[in-house]
Protein backbone atom coordinates (compact mmCIF):
# COMPACT_ATOMS: atom_id res chain seq x y z
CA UNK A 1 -1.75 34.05 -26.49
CA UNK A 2 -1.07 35.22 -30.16
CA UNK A 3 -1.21 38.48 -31.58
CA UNK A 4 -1.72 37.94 -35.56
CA UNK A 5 -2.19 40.47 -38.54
CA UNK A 6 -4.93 40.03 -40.54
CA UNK A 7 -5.67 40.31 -44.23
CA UNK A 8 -7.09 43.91 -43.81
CA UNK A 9 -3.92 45.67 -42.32
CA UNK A 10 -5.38 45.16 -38.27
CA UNK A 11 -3.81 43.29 -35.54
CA UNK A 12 -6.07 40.74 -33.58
CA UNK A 13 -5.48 39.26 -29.89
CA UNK A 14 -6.82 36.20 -29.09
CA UNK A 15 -6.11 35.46 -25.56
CA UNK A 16 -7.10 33.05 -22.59
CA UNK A 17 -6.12 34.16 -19.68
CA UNK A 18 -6.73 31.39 -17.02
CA UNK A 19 -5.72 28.96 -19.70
CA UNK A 20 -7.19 26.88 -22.44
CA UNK A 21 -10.67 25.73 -20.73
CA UNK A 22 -10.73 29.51 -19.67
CA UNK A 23 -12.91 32.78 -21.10
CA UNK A 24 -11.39 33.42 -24.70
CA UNK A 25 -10.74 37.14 -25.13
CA UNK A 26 -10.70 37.95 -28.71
CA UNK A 27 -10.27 41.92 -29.98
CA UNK A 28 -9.24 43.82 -32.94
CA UNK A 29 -6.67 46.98 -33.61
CA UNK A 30 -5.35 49.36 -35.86
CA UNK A 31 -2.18 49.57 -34.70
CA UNK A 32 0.20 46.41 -33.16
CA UNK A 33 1.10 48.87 -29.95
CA UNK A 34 -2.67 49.04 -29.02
CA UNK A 35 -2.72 45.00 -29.42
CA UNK A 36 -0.07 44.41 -27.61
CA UNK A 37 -0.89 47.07 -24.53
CA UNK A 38 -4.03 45.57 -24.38
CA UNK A 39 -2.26 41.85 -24.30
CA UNK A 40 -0.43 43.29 -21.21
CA UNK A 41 -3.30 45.04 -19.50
CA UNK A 42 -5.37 41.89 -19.68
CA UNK A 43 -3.29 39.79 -18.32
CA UNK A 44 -1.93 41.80 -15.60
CA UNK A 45 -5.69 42.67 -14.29
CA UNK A 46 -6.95 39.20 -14.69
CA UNK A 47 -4.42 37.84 -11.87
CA UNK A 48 -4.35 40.94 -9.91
CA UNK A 49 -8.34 41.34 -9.20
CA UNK A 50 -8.00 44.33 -7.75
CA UNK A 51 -11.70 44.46 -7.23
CA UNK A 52 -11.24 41.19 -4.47
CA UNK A 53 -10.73 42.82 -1.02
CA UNK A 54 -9.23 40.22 1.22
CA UNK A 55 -11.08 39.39 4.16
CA UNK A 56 -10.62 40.33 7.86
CA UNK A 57 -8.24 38.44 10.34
CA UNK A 58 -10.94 37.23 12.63
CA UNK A 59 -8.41 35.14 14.39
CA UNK A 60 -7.27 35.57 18.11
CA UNK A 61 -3.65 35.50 19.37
């Protein structure tokens, strides 16, 4: 997880969320705010799925 500046003045992310064999998330910013946000956002939403519903009790007492 590394938030570096490049040559031309923008910030880049370069993330991996569920670790180094994981999806590599790679964007660029204008502004070091919008990098790190996003840093935050990503990695909050990954583990949260939100979009998972968890699935009925089916069980009996």
């Amino acid at each position: 997880m590394a938030i570096k500046k490049l040559d031309d003045g923008r910030y880049e992310v370069d993330i991996r969320p569920t670790g180094r064999n994981g999806k590599r998330i790679r964007r660029k910013f204008d502004k070091k705010s919008e990098a790190v946000a996003f840093e935050k956002y990503t990695l909050y939403n990954h583990h949260n799925k939100e979009w998972l519903s968890k699935p009925t009790d089916k069980r009996r007492l």
